[in-house]
Amino acid sequence: MVNLLEMSRRELEGFFAGLGEKPFRAKQVMRWVHATRIGELAAMSDISKALRQRLGELATISAPTAISDTLAEDGTRKWLFRIDGANAVETVYIPEAVAGEDCSAEPGAGGIGRGTLCISTQAGCALDCAFCSTGKQGFNRNLRTAEIVGQLWHADRVLEPRGAGLAAISNVVLMGMGEPLANLEQVLPALEIFLDDAAYGLSRRRVTLSTSGIVPAIDRLREACPVALAVSLHAPTDSLRDQLVPINRKYPLAQLMAACQRYLEKAPRDFVTFEYVLLDGVNDRVEHAQQLLRLVAELPCKFNLIPFNPFPKAPFRRSPRAQMLVFQKVLLDAGIVTTLRKTRGEDIDAACGQLAGKIFDRTQRTARSTSLEAQS
Ligand code: SAH
Ligand code: SF4
């Protein structure tokens, strides 16, 4: 059985060629699976009964099951998807214009009725950034393409459109659980499906991949599918970044900045977005902001400052608001577009692995996460 949900246009064309069918079937089926919000083989009315029957024998449309669906007071909505007996991942929808200040590399743009879906790419994460609750859960497994696409497929089916001809989801960000560039094999076909006109038809500018900085994979993405890029910077020097984002020990800042420059040659936007979580007394001083200015002097970029989201036993505090504003002003005064992310959906823990984290805490699912809990 193949899962139609994870097949890119090319793969579907190959599949239909194998059945002796014309390539245009791929586009037809893609439309039914993704764009019509119906997604059932039986409903594919422009496909002959015989072919539908054949498909019924050979193919399924199989998405992960949503095991919880929570709506915050501010309209943020969060799903927890079961992906197998031991693992669940989360997806967050952030509606309306404010989404630009949240989970997106495109602050303020997009206008009325914009909605951003924040998608997970791994169950857990191996990179263990010091301030991240997903990292603290350890790495469990890569999501399959169908599990990545399935998050958008499900949300798109259950969300009300924003208006005539406007789907609820205008932007997708790979900023949920996991490191997308550590799972590029499964992420790339998902990106192709997000961009395909017969599926979701999102432009490259409206799909943002967030990475902690796996340099060779940034180059691969640039060649294979250059969507908008957000880089989790969080520190202006190698000595501090080594502590906060351990992958920096392998790919230090000079290499990361060079990879960002190379990425811009193919990127759909003429800047890179840097995410920067503000940690009280750790990376939020004026001198850090000044060091950042020197670091990015040659690179067209924007900054998205993120208030730290605390989680149980986290060894950091959120910077006081006044300090965040001072930090922001240093960057703004140097002419760098810098947004301060609003915290959204706090009543439903709509941030960075927190809901799944709580469930894991309750069940003490794996020895690894239990021992990490004990250490922290
Ligand atoms: N692994 C990728 C994408 C997922 S994390 C990455 O690191 O970029 C998405 C964003 O959430 C990253 O910028 C990450 O640094 C940030 N983040 C992680 N934990 C956080 C926390 N406790 N509070 C605020 N932001 C956090
Ligand atoms: Fe992984 Fe990103 Fe969390 Fe770091 S911040 S541990 S890379 S999910």
Coordinates of C-alpha atoms and ligand atoms in Angstrom, one line a residue:
M1 CA 0.0 0.0 0.0
V2 CA 1.2 3.5 -0.8
N3 CA 0.1 6.5 1.2
L4 CA -1.1 9.2 -1.2
L5 CA -0.5 11.8 1.4
E6 CA 3.3 11.6 1.2
M7 CA 3.7 11.4 -2.6
S8 CA 5.0 14.4 -4.5
R9 CA 3.8 15.1 -8.0
R10 CA 6.8 13.3 -9.5
E11 CA 6.2 10.3 -7.3
L12 CA 2.6 10.2 -8.2
E13 CA 3.4 10.4 -11.9
G14 CA 5.7 7.5 -11.5
F15 CA 3.1 5.6 -9.6
F16 CA 0.4 6.2 -12.3
A17 CA 2.9 5.4 -15.1
G18 CA 3.3 2.0 -13.4
L19 CA -0.5 1.5 -13.7
G20 CA -0.4 2.4 -17.3
E21 CA -2.2 5.7 -16.6
K22 CA -1.4 9.2 -18.0
P23 CA 0.7 11.6 -15.9
F24 CA -2.3 14.1 -15.5
R25 CA -3.8 11.6 -13.1
A26 CA -1.1 12.7 -10.6
K27 CA -2.4 16.3 -10.6
Q28 CA -6.0 15.1 -10.4
V29 CA -5.4 12.9 -7.4
M30 CA -3.3 15.5 -5.7
R31 CA -6.1 18.0 -5.9
W32 CA -8.5 15.5 -4.4
V33 CA -6.2 14.5 -1.6
H34 CA -5.0 17.9 -0.6
A35 CA -6.8 20.9 -2.1
T36 CA -10.5 19.8 -2.0
R37 CA -10.4 19.3 1.8
I38 CA -12.3 16.1 1.1
G39 CA -9.4 13.7 0.9
E40 CA -11.3 10.4 0.3
L41 CA -10.8 8.0 -2.6
A42 CA -14.5 7.4 -3.0
A43 CA -15.2 11.1 -3.6
M44 CA -12.9 11.5 -6.6
S45 CA -15.7 12.0 -9.1
D46 CA -13.6 12.8 -12.2
I47 CA -11.7 9.6 -11.9
S48 CA -13.3 6.5 -13.4
K49 CA -14.9 4.0 -11.1
A50 CA -12.4 1.3 -12.3
L51 CA -9.4 3.4 -11.4
R52 CA -10.9 4.4 -8.1
Q53 CA -11.3 0.7 -7.3
R54 CA -7.7 0.0 -8.3
L55 CA -6.5 2.9 -6.1
G56 CA -8.6 1.5 -3.2
E57 CA -6.6 -1.7 -3.5
L58 CA -3.2 -0.1 -3.8
A59 CA -3.3 3.2 -1.9
T60 CA -4.5 4.8 1.3
I61 CA -4.8 8.4 2.5
S62 CA -3.4 8.0 6.0
A63 CA -2.7 10.9 8.4
P64 CA -1.7 10.9 12.0
T65 CA -4.7 11.0 14.4
A66 CA -5.3 14.2 16.4
I67 CA -5.6 13.1 20.1
S68 CA -6.2 16.6 21.4
D69 CA -7.5 19.8 19.9
T70 CA -7.3 22.9 22.1
L71 CA -8.4 26.5 21.5
A72 CA -6.8 29.4 23.4
E73 CA -8.6 32.5 24.3
D74 CA -6.7 34.5 21.6
G75 CA -7.7 32.1 18.8
T76 CA -4.5 30.1 18.8
R77 CA -5.3 26.4 18.3
K78 CA -3.2 23.5 19.1
W79 CA -3.4 19.8 18.1
L80 CA -1.5 16.9 19.5
F81 CA -1.0 14.1 16.9
R82 CA -0.3 10.5 17.9
I83 CA 2.2 9.2 15.4
D84 CA 2.7 5.8 16.9
G85 CA 2.2 4.0 20.2
A86 CA 4.9 5.9 22.0
N87 CA 5.1 9.3 20.3
A88 CA 3.0 12.4 19.8
V89 CA 3.9 15.7 18.2
E90 CA 2.2 19.1 18.2
T91 CA 1.0 21.6 15.6
V92 CA -0.1 25.1 16.4
Y93 CA -2.3 27.4 14.3
I94 CA -1.9 31.2 14.9
P95 CA -4.6 33.2 13.2
E96 CA -4.8 36.7 11.9
A97 CA -2.5 39.6 11.4
V98 CA -0.7 39.1 14.7
A99 CA 0.7 35.9 13.4
G100 CA 3.4 37.9 11.6
E101 CA 4.9 38.8 14.9
D102 CA 4.8 35.3 16.1
C103 CA 5.9 32.3 14.3
S104 CA 6.8 33.8 11.0
A105 CA 9.8 35.2 9.0
E106 CA 7.6 37.8 7.5
P107 CA 6.7 40.2 10.2
G108 CA 3.6 42.3 9.6
A109 CA 3.2 41.2 6.0
G110 CA 0.3 39.2 4.6
G111 CA -2.4 41.5 5.8
I112 CA -5.9 40.8 7.0
G113 CA -6.9 37.2 7.5
R114 CA -3.5 35.7 7.6
G115 CA -3.0 32.4 9.4
T116 CA 0.2 30.6 10.2
L117 CA 0.5 26.9 10.9
C118 CA 3.5 25.8 12.9
I119 CA 4.5 22.2 12.1
S120 CA 6.7 19.6 13.8
T121 CA 9.3 17.5 11.9
Q122 CA 10.7 15.1 14.6
A123 CA 9.4 13.5 17.8
G124 CA 11.9 15.1 20.2
C125 CA 15.2 16.5 19.1
A126 CA 18.8 15.3 19.4
L127 CA 20.4 18.7 19.5
D128 CA 19.6 19.5 23.1
C129 CA 19.6 23.3 23.1
A130 CA 19.8 24.4 26.7
F131 CA 16.5 26.4 26.8
C132 CA 14.3 24.0 24.8
S133 CA 11.8 21.6 26.3
T134 CA 11.7 19.5 23.1
G135 CA 15.5 19.1 23.4
K136 CA 15.1 18.0 27.0
Q137 CA 12.8 15.2 25.9
G138 CA 15.6 13.6 23.9
F139 CA 15.3 12.3 20.4
N140 CA 12.8 9.7 19.6
R141 CA 12.4 9.5 15.8
N142 CA 12.1 11.4 12.5
L143 CA 8.6 12.0 11.3
R144 CA 7.8 10.5 7.9
T145 CA 6.7 12.7 5.1
A146 CA 3.1 11.7 5.6
E147 CA 3.3 12.6 9.3
I148 CA 4.6 16.1 8.4
V149 CA 2.1 16.7 5.5
G150 CA -0.6 15.2 7.6
Q151 CA -0.4 18.0 10.1
L152 CA -1.2 20.6 7.4
W153 CA -3.8 18.3 5.8
H154 CA -5.7 17.9 9.1
A155 CA -5.5 21.5 10.1
D156 CA -6.6 22.6 6.6
R157 CA -9.6 20.3 6.7
V158 CA -10.9 21.4 10.1
L159 CA -10.2 25.1 10.1
E160 CA -12.8 27.5 8.7
P161 CA -11.6 29.5 5.7
R162 CA -10.7 33.1 6.4
G163 CA -13.1 34.3 3.7
A164 CA -14.2 33.8 0.2
G165 CA -11.4 32.0 -1.6
L166 CA -9.0 32.3 1.3
A167 CA -7.8 29.2 3.0
A168 CA -7.4 29.4 6.8
I169 CA -3.6 28.7 6.4
S170 CA -1.7 31.3 4.4
N171 CA 1.7 30.5 5.9
V172 CA 3.5 27.4 7.1
V173 CA 6.5 27.5 9.4
L174 CA 8.6 24.4 10.3
M175 CA 9.2 25.6 13.9
G176 CA 7.4 23.0 15.9
M177 CA 9.1 20.1 17.6
G178 CA 12.4 18.9 16.1
E179 CA 15.2 20.1 13.8
P180 CA 13.9 20.0 10.2
L181 CA 17.4 19.9 8.7
A182 CA 18.2 16.8 10.6
N183 CA 15.3 15.1 8.8
L184 CA 15.7 16.5 5.3
E185 CA 15.0 13.3 3.5
Q186 CA 11.4 13.4 4.8
V187 CA 11.1 17.1 4.9
L188 CA 12.0 17.8 1.3
P189 CA 9.0 15.9 -0.3
A190 CA 6.7 17.5 2.3
L191 CA 8.0 21.0 1.1
E192 CA 7.3 20.1 -2.5
I193 CA 3.8 19.1 -1.6
F194 CA 3.2 22.4 0.3
L195 CA 4.4 24.3 -2.7
D196 CA 2.6 22.3 -5.4
D197 CA -0.3 24.2 -7.1
A198 CA -2.4 21.1 -7.1
A199 CA -1.9 20.6 -3.4
Y200 CA -1.6 23.7 -1.1
G201 CA 0.0 26.1 -3.6
L202 CA 2.0 28.0 -1.0
S203 CA 4.7 30.3 -2.4
R204 CA 8.3 29.7 -1.2
R205 CA 8.1 33.0 0.6
R206 CA 5.2 31.7 2.7
V207 CA 6.9 28.6 3.8
T208 CA 9.6 29.1 6.4
L209 CA 12.1 26.5 7.7
S210 CA 13.7 27.2 11.0
T211 CA 17.0 25.6 11.9
S212 CA 19.5 25.7 14.7
G213 CA 22.2 25.8 12.0
I214 CA 23.3 22.5 10.4
V215 CA 25.5 24.0 7.8
P216 CA 25.8 21.3 5.1
A217 CA 22.0 20.8 5.2
I218 CA 21.4 24.6 4.7
D219 CA 23.4 24.2 1.5
R220 CA 21.4 21.1 0.5
L221 CA 18.1 22.9 1.1
R222 CA 19.4 25.9 -1.0
E223 CA 19.9 23.5 -3.9
A224 CA 16.9 21.3 -3.5
C225 CA 14.1 23.6 -2.3
P226 CA 15.0 27.1 -1.2
V227 CA 12.1 28.3 1.0
A228 CA 12.3 31.2 3.4
L229 CA 15.0 30.5 6.1
A230 CA 15.0 31.3 9.8
V231 CA 18.1 30.6 11.8
S232 CA 18.0 30.1 15.6
L233 CA 21.0 32.3 16.6
H234 CA 20.4 33.0 20.3
A235 CA 24.0 34.1 21.0
P236 CA 26.5 36.6 19.3
T237 CA 29.7 34.7 20.2
D238 CA 30.9 31.1 19.8
S239 CA 31.7 30.8 23.5
L240 CA 28.1 31.6 24.5
R241 CA 26.5 29.8 21.6
D242 CA 28.5 26.7 22.3
Q243 CA 26.6 26.6 25.6
L244 CA 23.1 27.4 24.4
V245 CA 23.0 25.7 21.0
P246 CA 25.5 22.8 21.2
I247 CA 25.4 22.2 17.4
N248 CA 27.5 25.4 17.3
R249 CA 30.5 23.3 18.5
K250 CA 30.3 21.5 15.2
Y251 CA 29.3 24.4 13.0
P252 CA 30.6 27.6 14.6
L253 CA 29.3 31.1 13.8
A254 CA 31.7 31.9 11.0
Q255 CA 30.6 28.8 9.1
L256 CA 26.9 29.5 9.8
M257 CA 27.1 33.1 8.6
A258 CA 28.8 32.0 5.4
A259 CA 26.1 29.4 4.8
C260 CA 23.4 32.1 5.3
Q261 CA 25.2 34.3 2.7
R262 CA 25.2 31.4 0.3
Y263 CA 21.6 30.7 1.0
L264 CA 20.6 34.2 0.0
E265 CA 21.8 33.5 -3.6
K266 CA 18.7 31.3 -4.0
A267 CA 16.4 32.3 -1.2
P268 CA 12.9 33.6 -2.1
R269 CA 13.5 36.6 0.2
D270 CA 16.5 38.8 0.2
F271 CA 17.1 38.4 3.9
V272 CA 17.6 35.7 6.5
T273 CA 15.5 35.8 9.7
F274 CA 17.4 35.3 13.0
E275 CA 15.5 34.0 15.9
Y276 CA 16.8 35.0 19.3
V277 CA 15.4 33.8 22.6
L278 CA 16.0 36.4 25.3
L279 CA 17.3 34.8 28.5
D280 CA 17.6 37.0 31.5
G281 CA 21.2 37.9 32.3
V282 CA 22.5 35.3 29.8
N283 CA 22.3 36.8 26.3
D284 CA 20.0 39.9 26.7
R285 CA 22.5 42.6 27.6
V286 CA 23.2 45.7 25.4
E287 CA 26.7 44.4 24.8
H288 CA 25.3 41.2 23.3
A289 CA 23.1 43.3 20.9
Q290 CA 26.2 45.2 19.9
Q291 CA 28.2 42.1 19.3
L292 CA 25.3 40.8 17.2
L293 CA 25.5 44.0 15.0
R294 CA 29.2 43.2 14.3
L295 CA 28.4 39.5 13.6
V296 CA 25.7 40.3 11.0
A297 CA 27.3 43.5 9.6
E298 CA 27.6 41.9 6.1
L299 CA 24.4 39.9 6.0
P300 CA 20.9 41.2 5.0
C301 CA 18.8 40.0 7.9
K302 CA 15.9 40.6 10.2
F303 CA 15.6 39.7 13.9
N304 CA 12.7 38.0 15.7
L305 CA 13.2 38.4 19.4
I306 CA 11.4 35.7 21.4
P307 CA 10.5 35.9 25.1
F308 CA 11.7 32.7 26.7
N309 CA 8.9 30.2 27.4
P310 CA 9.6 28.7 30.8
F311 CA 9.1 24.9 31.4
P312 CA 9.5 22.8 34.5
K313 CA 13.1 22.8 35.8
A314 CA 14.3 25.2 33.1
P315 CA 17.6 26.8 34.2
F316 CA 16.6 30.2 32.7
R317 CA 14.3 33.1 33.3
R318 CA 12.4 35.3 30.7
S319 CA 14.1 38.7 30.3
P320 CA 12.1 41.5 31.9
R321 CA 10.1 43.4 29.2
A322 CA 12.1 46.6 29.7
Q323 CA 15.3 44.7 28.9
M324 CA 13.8 43.2 25.8
L325 CA 12.8 46.6 24.6
V326 CA 16.3 48.0 25.2
F327 CA 17.8 45.1 23.3
Q328 CA 15.4 45.6 20.5
K329 CA 16.2 49.3 20.3
V330 CA 19.9 48.6 19.8
L331 CA 19.1 46.6 16.7
L332 CA 16.5 48.9 15.4
D333 CA 18.8 51.9 15.8
A334 CA 21.3 50.1 13.6
G335 CA 18.6 49.8 10.9
I336 CA 17.8 46.2 11.4
V337 CA 14.1 45.2 11.2
T338 CA 13.5 43.6 14.6
T339 CA 10.2 42.3 16.0
L340 CA 9.5 41.2 19.5
R341 CA 7.3 38.2 19.4
K342 CA 4.1 38.4 21.3
T343 CA 3.5 35.4 23.5
R344 CA 0.4 33.6 22.1
G345 CA -1.7 30.8 23.4
E346 CA 0.0 30.7 26.8
D347 CA -3.2 29.2 28.4
I348 CA -2.8 26.1 26.2
D349 CA 1.0 25.9 26.3
A350 CA 1.2 26.6 22.6
A351 CA 5.0 26.9 22.5
C352 CA 7.9 24.7 21.7
G353 CA 7.1 21.2 22.8
Q354 CA 5.4 22.1 26.0
L355 CA 2.1 20.2 25.7
A356 CA 3.8 17.0 24.5
G357 CA 6.4 17.6 27.2
K358 CA 3.7 17.6 29.9
I359 CA 2.3 14.3 28.6
F360 CA 5.7 12.8 28.5
D361 CA 6.3 13.9 32.1
R362 CA 3.2 12.2 33.1
T363 CA 3.9 8.9 31.5
Q364 CA 7.7 8.9 31.8
R365 CA 7.7 7.4 28.4
T366 CA 11.3 6.5 27.9
A367 CA 14.3 5.9 30.0
R368 CA 16.1 8.6 28.1
S369 CA 13.7 11.4 28.9
T370 CA 13.4 10.2 32.4
S371 CA 17.1 10.4 33.0
L372 CA 17.3 13.8 31.3
E373 CA 14.6 15.0 33.6
A374 CA 16.7 13.8 36.5
Q375 CA 19.8 15.6 35.3
S376 CA 18.2 18.9 34.7
Ligands
SAH1 N1 14.9 23.0 15.6 C1 14.5 24.2 14.9 C2 13.1 24.5 14.8 C3 12.2 24.2 16.0 S1 12.5 25.2 17.5 C4 15.3 25.4 15.5 O1 15.9 25.3 16.6 O2 15.2 26.5 14.9 C5 11.6 26.7 17.0 C6 12.1 27.9 17.7 O3 11.7 27.9 19.1 C7 13.6 28.1 17.7 O4 14.0 29.4 17.4 C8 13.9 27.7 19.1 O5 15.2 28.2 19.5 C9 12.8 28.3 19.9 N2 12.6 27.8 21.2 C10 12.9 26.6 21.7 N3 12.7 26.6 23.1 C11 12.2 27.7 23.4 C12 11.7 28.3 24.7 N4 11.7 27.6 25.8 N5 11.2 29.6 24.6 C13 11.2 30.3 23.5 N6 11.6 29.8 22.3 C14 12.1 28.6 22.3
SF4_2 FE1 16.1 21.0 18.7 FE2 15.4 23.4 17.9 FE3 14.9 22.6 20.4 FE4 17.4 23.1 19.6 S1 15.7 24.6 19.8 S2 16.7 21.3 20.9 S3 17.4 22.4 17.5 S4 14.0 21.8 18.6

